Amino acid sequence: LQYAWETEGGAIRSAVEALREGRLVGWFDDAMEWGPRALGTRCILANPSTPYVLENLNRFLKGRESWRGYALSGLEESVAEHFAGPPQAPFMECDYRPVDPARFTHVLPSPEASVRIQTVSAQGGSARFRMLLEAFGNATGLPFLVNTSFNGFHEPIVCNPRDAVRVFFGTGLDVLVVNQFVMRK
């Protein structure tokens, strides 16, 4: 198994670089969350500005229908600038309408579609996931990432690093970040 051990900032920079290049990133961070959504500790992440992001996730990763959309995670303080909807949705339970649908054409199955969003605040949740969103926002001007649960086709969410590595090698993921360990294909 080939990997690089990075500082916390280095692991985040590696993830941001991969996401900017349109790569799919497996994100495994600290203790597992509990609930029906991936909220920052067991996620598959993608750049919402990347062409074919829905096709890549649906066809090559999740084995789902091509019309299926994905949720976004984004900084709570940036949501109102980009979306119409509630000011907070920390558990990804609300639908939002993009203020400028053209900016999110690659993640919306149709121009009139809404998107489910997880708002990530400065308090609560995964601090490292928040740092990743901030770093991605600083690098791209858009502090949002496509976020889906970290699992393979018809499998439960990954529970431990061994599961994460197995799904990484068995799917179309390009980069895996397990805390401060970074693996690339």
PDB file of C-alpha atoms in Angstrom:
ATOM      1  CA  LEU A   1       0.000   0.000   0.000  1.00  0.00           C
ATOM      2  CA  GLN A   2       1.565   3.259  -1.137  1.00  0.00           C
ATOM      3  CA  TYR A   3       0.666   6.359   0.851  1.00  0.00           C
ATOM      4  CA  ALA A   4       2.008   9.704   2.002  1.00  0.00           C
ATOM      5  CA  TRP A   5       1.700  10.843   5.601  1.00  0.00           C
ATOM      6  CA  GLU A   6       0.943  14.562   5.612  1.00  0.00           C
ATOM      7  CA  THR A   7       0.457  17.246   8.206  1.00  0.00           C
ATOM      8  CA  GLU A   8      -3.194  18.138   8.753  1.00  0.00           C
ATOM      9  CA  GLY A   9      -2.809  21.122   6.432  1.00  0.00           C
ATOM     10  CA  GLY A  10      -0.930  19.000   3.896  1.00  0.00           C
ATOM     11  CA  ALA A  11      -3.701  16.381   3.784  1.00  0.00           C
ATOM     12  CA  ILE A  12      -6.285  19.119   3.234  1.00  0.00           C
ATOM     13  CA  ARG A  13      -4.149  20.730   0.503  1.00  0.00           C
ATOM     14  CA  SER A  14      -3.800  17.329  -1.209  1.00  0.00           C
ATOM     15  CA  ALA A  15      -7.582  16.859  -1.169  1.00  0.00           C
ATOM     16  CA  VAL A  16      -8.217  20.397  -2.484  1.00  0.00           C
ATOM     17  CA  GLU A  17      -5.679  19.933  -5.281  1.00  0.00           C
ATOM     18  CA  ALA A  18      -7.303  16.656  -6.345  1.00  0.00           C
ATOM     19  CA  LEU A  19     -10.797  18.164  -6.192  1.00  0.00           C
ATOM     20  CA  ARG A  20      -9.717  21.185  -8.262  1.00  0.00           C
ATOM     21  CA  GLU A  21      -8.442  18.728 -10.891  1.00  0.00           C
ATOM     22  CA  GLY A  22     -11.847  17.028 -11.014  1.00  0.00           C
ATOM     23  CA  ARG A  23     -10.801  13.925  -9.109  1.00  0.00           C
ATOM     24  CA  LEU A  24     -13.104  11.941  -6.808  1.00  0.00           C
ATOM     25  CA  VAL A  25     -11.889  11.921  -3.200  1.00  0.00           C
ATOM     26  CA  GLY A  26     -12.689   9.468  -0.429  1.00  0.00           C
ATOM     27  CA  TRP A  27     -12.663  11.354   2.908  1.00  0.00           C
ATOM     28  CA  PHE A  28     -12.297   9.380   6.152  1.00  0.00           C
ATOM     29  CA  ASP A  29     -11.890  11.544   9.238  1.00  0.00           C
ATOM     30  CA  ASP A  30     -11.832  10.530  12.907  1.00  0.00           C
ATOM     31  CA  ALA A  31     -14.852   8.990  14.617  1.00  0.00           C
ATOM     32  CA  MET A  32     -17.748   7.726  12.547  1.00  0.00           C
ATOM     33  CA  GLU A  33     -20.910   9.796  12.466  1.00  0.00           C
ATOM     34  CA  TRP A  34     -24.304   8.275  13.047  1.00  0.00           C
ATOM     35  CA  GLY A  35     -27.377   8.913  10.930  1.00  0.00           C
ATOM     36  CA  PRO A  36     -28.769   8.716   7.389  1.00  0.00           C
ATOM     37  CA  ARG A  37     -26.343  11.198   5.780  1.00  0.00           C
ATOM     38  CA  ALA A  38     -22.622  11.647   5.210  1.00  0.00           C
ATOM     39  CA  LEU A  39     -21.863  14.776   7.223  1.00  0.00           C
ATOM     40  CA  GLY A  40     -18.110  15.147   7.012  1.00  0.00           C
ATOM     41  CA  THR A  41     -16.406  12.077   8.444  1.00  0.00           C
ATOM     42  CA  ARG A  42     -17.192   9.339   5.877  1.00  0.00           C
ATOM     43  CA  CYS A  43     -17.690  11.009   2.494  1.00  0.00           C
ATOM     44  CA  ILE A  44     -17.012  10.735  -1.175  1.00  0.00           C
ATOM     45  CA  LEU A  45     -16.382  14.264  -2.382  1.00  0.00           C
ATOM     46  CA  ALA A  46     -16.331  15.913  -5.790  1.00  0.00           C
ATOM     47  CA  ASN A  47     -15.963  19.383  -7.234  1.00  0.00           C
ATOM     48  CA  PRO A  48     -19.425  20.692  -8.213  1.00  0.00           C
ATOM     49  CA  SER A  49     -17.849  22.636 -11.105  1.00  0.00           C
ATOM     50  CA  THR A  50     -16.396  19.539 -12.757  1.00  0.00           C
ATOM     51  CA  PRO A  51     -18.037  18.480 -16.019  1.00  0.00           C
ATOM     52  CA  TYR A  52     -19.494  14.957 -15.892  1.00  0.00           C
ATOM     53  CA  VAL A  53     -19.469  14.870 -12.080  1.00  0.00           C
ATOM     54  CA  LEU A  54     -22.942  13.272 -11.961  1.00  0.00           C
ATOM     55  CA  GLU A  55     -22.027  10.740 -14.628  1.00  0.00           C
ATOM     56  CA  ASN A  56     -18.777   9.837 -12.874  1.00  0.00           C
ATOM     57  CA  LEU A  57     -20.499   9.372  -9.520  1.00  0.00           C
ATOM     58  CA  ASN A  58     -23.542   7.534 -10.876  1.00  0.00           C
ATOM     59  CA  ARG A  59     -21.917   5.312 -13.485  1.00  0.00           C
ATOM     60  CA  PHE A  60     -18.430   4.622 -12.180  1.00  0.00           C
ATOM     61  CA  LEU A  61     -18.890   4.798  -8.444  1.00  0.00           C
ATOM     62  CA  LYS A  62     -22.427   4.291  -7.174  1.00  0.00           C
ATOM     63  CA  GLY A  63     -23.969   2.301 -10.050  1.00  0.00           C
ATOM     64  CA  ARG A  64     -27.093   4.499  -9.981  1.00  0.00           C
ATOM     65  CA  GLU A  65     -29.414   5.901 -12.633  1.00  0.00           C
ATOM     66  CA  SER A  66     -27.898   8.788 -14.622  1.00  0.00           C
ATOM     67  CA  TRP A  67     -30.626  11.254 -13.593  1.00  0.00           C
ATOM     68  CA  ARG A  68     -29.940  10.936  -9.864  1.00  0.00           C
ATOM     69  CA  GLY A  69     -28.505  14.020  -8.229  1.00  0.00           C
ATOM     70  CA  TYR A  70     -26.281  14.421  -5.186  1.00  0.00           C
ATOM     71  CA  ALA A  71     -26.224  16.648  -2.149  1.00  0.00           C
ATOM     72  CA  LEU A  72     -23.761  19.438  -1.459  1.00  0.00           C
ATOM     73  CA  SER A  73     -21.950  20.438   1.704  1.00  0.00           C
ATOM     74  CA  GLY A  74     -21.006  24.060   2.127  1.00  0.00           C
ATOM     75  CA  LEU A  75     -20.046  26.736   4.585  1.00  0.00           C
ATOM     76  CA  GLU A  76     -23.121  27.941   6.452  1.00  0.00           C
ATOM     77  CA  GLU A  77     -22.216  31.606   6.044  1.00  0.00           C
ATOM     78  CA  SER A  78     -21.983  31.207   2.237  1.00  0.00           C
ATOM     79  CA  VAL A  79     -25.253  29.399   1.598  1.00  0.00           C
ATOM     80  CA  ALA A  80     -27.504  32.499   1.281  1.00  0.00           C
ATOM     81  CA  GLU A  81     -25.178  33.973  -1.354  1.00  0.00           C
ATOM     82  CA  HIS A  82     -25.611  30.937  -3.624  1.00  0.00           C
ATOM     83  CA  PHE A  83     -28.945  29.320  -2.675  1.00  0.00           C
ATOM     84  CA  ALA A  84     -32.502  30.161  -1.655  1.00  0.00           C
ATOM     85  CA  GLY A  85     -33.535  28.180   1.391  1.00  0.00           C
ATOM     86  CA  PRO A  86     -33.219  27.980   5.156  1.00  0.00           C
ATOM     87  CA  PRO A  87     -30.152  29.598   6.769  1.00  0.00           C
ATOM     88  CA  GLN A  88     -29.131  26.282   8.359  1.00  0.00           C
ATOM     89  CA  ALA A  89     -29.460  22.599   7.507  1.00  0.00           C
ATOM     90  CA  PRO A  90     -26.659  20.832   9.413  1.00  0.00           C
ATOM     91  CA  PHE A  91     -28.158  17.393   8.788  1.00  0.00           C
ATOM     92  CA  MET A  92     -28.712  17.821   5.036  1.00  0.00           C
ATOM     93  CA  GLU A  93     -32.482  17.753   5.512  1.00  0.00           C
ATOM     94  CA  CYS A  94     -33.614  20.688   3.313  1.00  0.00           C
ATOM     95  CA  ASP A  95     -33.803  21.389  -0.402  1.00  0.00           C
ATOM     96  CA  TYR A  96     -32.376  24.618  -1.823  1.00  0.00           C
ATOM     97  CA  ARG A  97     -32.734  26.371  -5.156  1.00  0.00           C
ATOM     98  CA  PRO A  98     -29.580  27.837  -6.700  1.00  0.00           C
ATOM     99  CA  VAL A  99     -29.601  31.618  -7.094  1.00  0.00           C
ATOM    100  CA  ASP A 100     -27.598  31.124 -10.317  1.00  0.00           C
ATOM    101  CA  PRO A 101     -28.418  27.630 -11.684  1.00  0.00           C
ATOM    102  CA  ALA A 102     -25.762  28.034 -14.398  1.00  0.00           C
ATOM    103  CA  ARG A 103     -23.085  27.917 -11.707  1.00  0.00           C
ATOM    104  CA  PHE A 104     -24.257  24.456 -10.628  1.00  0.00           C
ATOM    105  CA  THR A 105     -25.176  22.904 -13.998  1.00  0.00           C
ATOM    106  CA  HIS A 106     -22.848  19.959 -13.467  1.00  0.00           C
ATOM    107  CA  VAL A 107     -24.567  18.789 -10.261  1.00  0.00           C
ATOM    108  CA  LEU A 108     -28.191  19.532 -11.089  1.00  0.00           C
ATOM    109  CA  PRO A 109     -29.985  16.869 -13.109  1.00  0.00           C
ATOM    110  CA  SER A 110     -32.067  19.679 -14.669  1.00  0.00           C
ATOM    111  CA  PRO A 111     -31.993  23.519 -14.551  1.00  0.00           C
ATOM    112  CA  GLU A 112     -35.139  23.698 -12.418  1.00  0.00           C
ATOM    113  CA  ALA A 113     -33.964  21.075  -9.923  1.00  0.00           C
ATOM    114  CA  SER A 114     -33.320  21.778  -6.278  1.00  0.00           C
ATOM    115  CA  VAL A 115     -30.420  20.358  -4.309  1.00  0.00           C
ATOM    116  CA  ARG A 116     -30.124  19.085  -0.765  1.00  0.00           C
ATOM    117  CA  ILE A 117     -27.445  20.938   1.206  1.00  0.00           C
ATOM    118  CA  GLN A 118     -25.596  20.372   4.442  1.00  0.00           C
ATOM    119  CA  THR A 119     -24.642  23.684   6.007  1.00  0.00           C
ATOM    120  CA  VAL A 120     -21.384  23.406   7.935  1.00  0.00           C
ATOM    121  CA  SER A 121     -21.021  25.904  10.771  1.00  0.00           C
ATOM    122  CA  ALA A 122     -17.978  26.953  12.750  1.00  0.00           C
ATOM    123  CA  GLN A 123     -19.411  25.122  15.777  1.00  0.00           C
ATOM    124  CA  GLY A 124     -20.187  21.416  15.826  1.00  0.00           C
ATOM    125  CA  GLY A 125     -19.504  18.793  13.233  1.00  0.00           C
ATOM    126  CA  SER A 126     -16.104  17.840  11.897  1.00  0.00           C
ATOM    127  CA  ALA A 127     -13.538  20.631  12.281  1.00  0.00           C
ATOM    128  CA  ARG A 128     -11.293  19.127   9.595  1.00  0.00           C
ATOM    129  CA  PHE A 129     -14.219  18.927   7.139  1.00  0.00           C
ATOM    130  CA  ARG A 130     -14.912  22.610   7.806  1.00  0.00           C
ATOM    131  CA  MET A 131     -11.229  23.382   7.126  1.00  0.00           C
ATOM    132  CA  LEU A 132     -11.463  21.433   3.857  1.00  0.00           C
ATOM    133  CA  LEU A 133     -14.513  23.464   2.735  1.00  0.00           C
ATOM    134  CA  GLU A 134     -12.763  26.716   3.685  1.00  0.00           C
ATOM    135  CA  ALA A 135      -9.607  25.729   1.781  1.00  0.00           C
ATOM    136  CA  PHE A 136     -11.617  24.649  -1.276  1.00  0.00           C
ATOM    137  CA  GLY A 137     -13.571  27.915  -1.151  1.00  0.00           C
ATOM    138  CA  ASN A 138     -10.346  29.934  -0.934  1.00  0.00           C
ATOM    139  CA  ALA A 139      -8.897  28.036  -3.899  1.00  0.00           C
ATOM    140  CA  THR A 140     -11.976  28.153  -6.149  1.00  0.00           C
ATOM    141  CA  GLY A 141     -14.300  30.875  -4.877  1.00  0.00           C
ATOM    142  CA  LEU A 142     -17.009  28.266  -4.259  1.00  0.00           C
ATOM    143  CA  PRO A 143     -17.039  26.769  -0.715  1.00  0.00           C
ATOM    144  CA  PHE A 144     -19.267  23.805  -1.676  1.00  0.00           C
ATOM    145  CA  LEU A 145     -18.487  20.175  -2.442  1.00  0.00           C
ATOM    146  CA  VAL A 146     -20.596  17.363  -3.778  1.00  0.00           C
ATOM    147  CA  ASN A 147     -20.940  14.999  -0.826  1.00  0.00           C
ATOM    148  CA  THR A 148     -22.200  11.423  -0.830  1.00  0.00           C
ATOM    149  CA  SER A 149     -21.706   8.602   1.618  1.00  0.00           C
ATOM    150  CA  PHE A 150     -18.405   6.748   1.509  1.00  0.00           C
ATOM    151  CA  ASN A 151     -19.455   3.298   0.373  1.00  0.00           C
ATOM    152  CA  GLY A 152     -19.260   1.109  -2.679  1.00  0.00           C
ATOM    153  CA  PHE A 153     -22.138  -0.090  -4.826  1.00  0.00           C
ATOM    154  CA  HIS A 154     -24.838  -1.682  -2.601  1.00  0.00           C
ATOM    155  CA  GLU A 155     -22.566  -1.612   0.456  1.00  0.00           C
ATOM    156  CA  PRO A 156     -22.861   0.000   3.881  1.00  0.00           C
ATOM    157  CA  ILE A 157     -20.808   3.072   4.724  1.00  0.00           C
ATOM    158  CA  VAL A 158     -17.145   2.384   5.487  1.00  0.00           C
ATOM    159  CA  CYS A 159     -16.516   1.866   9.198  1.00  0.00           C
ATOM    160  CA  ASN A 160     -12.744   1.595   9.456  1.00  0.00           C
ATOM    161  CA  PRO A 161      -9.604   2.398   7.444  1.00  0.00           C
ATOM    162  CA  ARG A 162      -9.486  -1.126   6.007  1.00  0.00           C
ATOM    163  CA  ASP A 163     -13.013  -0.662   4.570  1.00  0.00           C
ATOM    164  CA  ALA A 164     -11.975   2.719   3.169  1.00  0.00           C
ATOM    165  CA  VAL A 165      -8.925   1.264   1.402  1.00  0.00           C
ATOM    166  CA  ARG A 166     -10.975  -1.629  -0.008  1.00  0.00           C
ATOM    167  CA  VAL A 167     -13.621   0.736  -1.432  1.00  0.00           C
ATOM    168  CA  PHE A 168     -10.873   3.049  -2.728  1.00  0.00           C
ATOM    169  CA  PHE A 169      -9.285   0.258  -4.761  1.00  0.00           C
ATOM    170  CA  GLY A 170     -12.609  -1.306  -5.784  1.00  0.00           C
ATOM    171  CA  THR A 171     -14.223   1.848  -7.187  1.00  0.00           C
ATOM    172  CA  GLY A 172     -13.512   4.876  -9.344  1.00  0.00           C
ATOM    173  CA  LEU A 173     -12.093   6.943  -6.483  1.00  0.00           C
ATOM    174  CA  ASP A 174      -8.864   8.748  -7.405  1.00  0.00           C
ATOM    175  CA  VAL A 175      -7.625   9.873  -3.977  1.00  0.00           C
ATOM    176  CA  LEU A 176      -8.208   8.613  -0.446  1.00  0.00           C
ATOM    177  CA  VAL A 177      -7.573  10.752   2.623  1.00  0.00           C
ATOM    178  CA  VAL A 178      -7.669   8.815   5.891  1.00  0.00           C
ATOM    179  CA  ASN A 179      -7.011  11.445   8.552  1.00  0.00           C
ATOM    180  CA  GLN A 180      -3.444  12.417   7.562  1.00  0.00           C
ATOM    181  CA  PHE A 181      -2.689   9.471   5.234  1.00  0.00           C
ATOM    182  CA  VAL A 182      -3.108  10.283   1.538  1.00  0.00           C
ATOM    183  CA  MET A 183      -3.320   7.577  -1.132  1.00  0.00           C
ATOM    184  CA  ARG A 184      -3.508   8.128  -4.883  1.00  0.00           C
ATOM    185  CA  LYS A 185      -4.147   5.867  -7.850  1.00  0.00           C
TER     186      LYS A 185
END
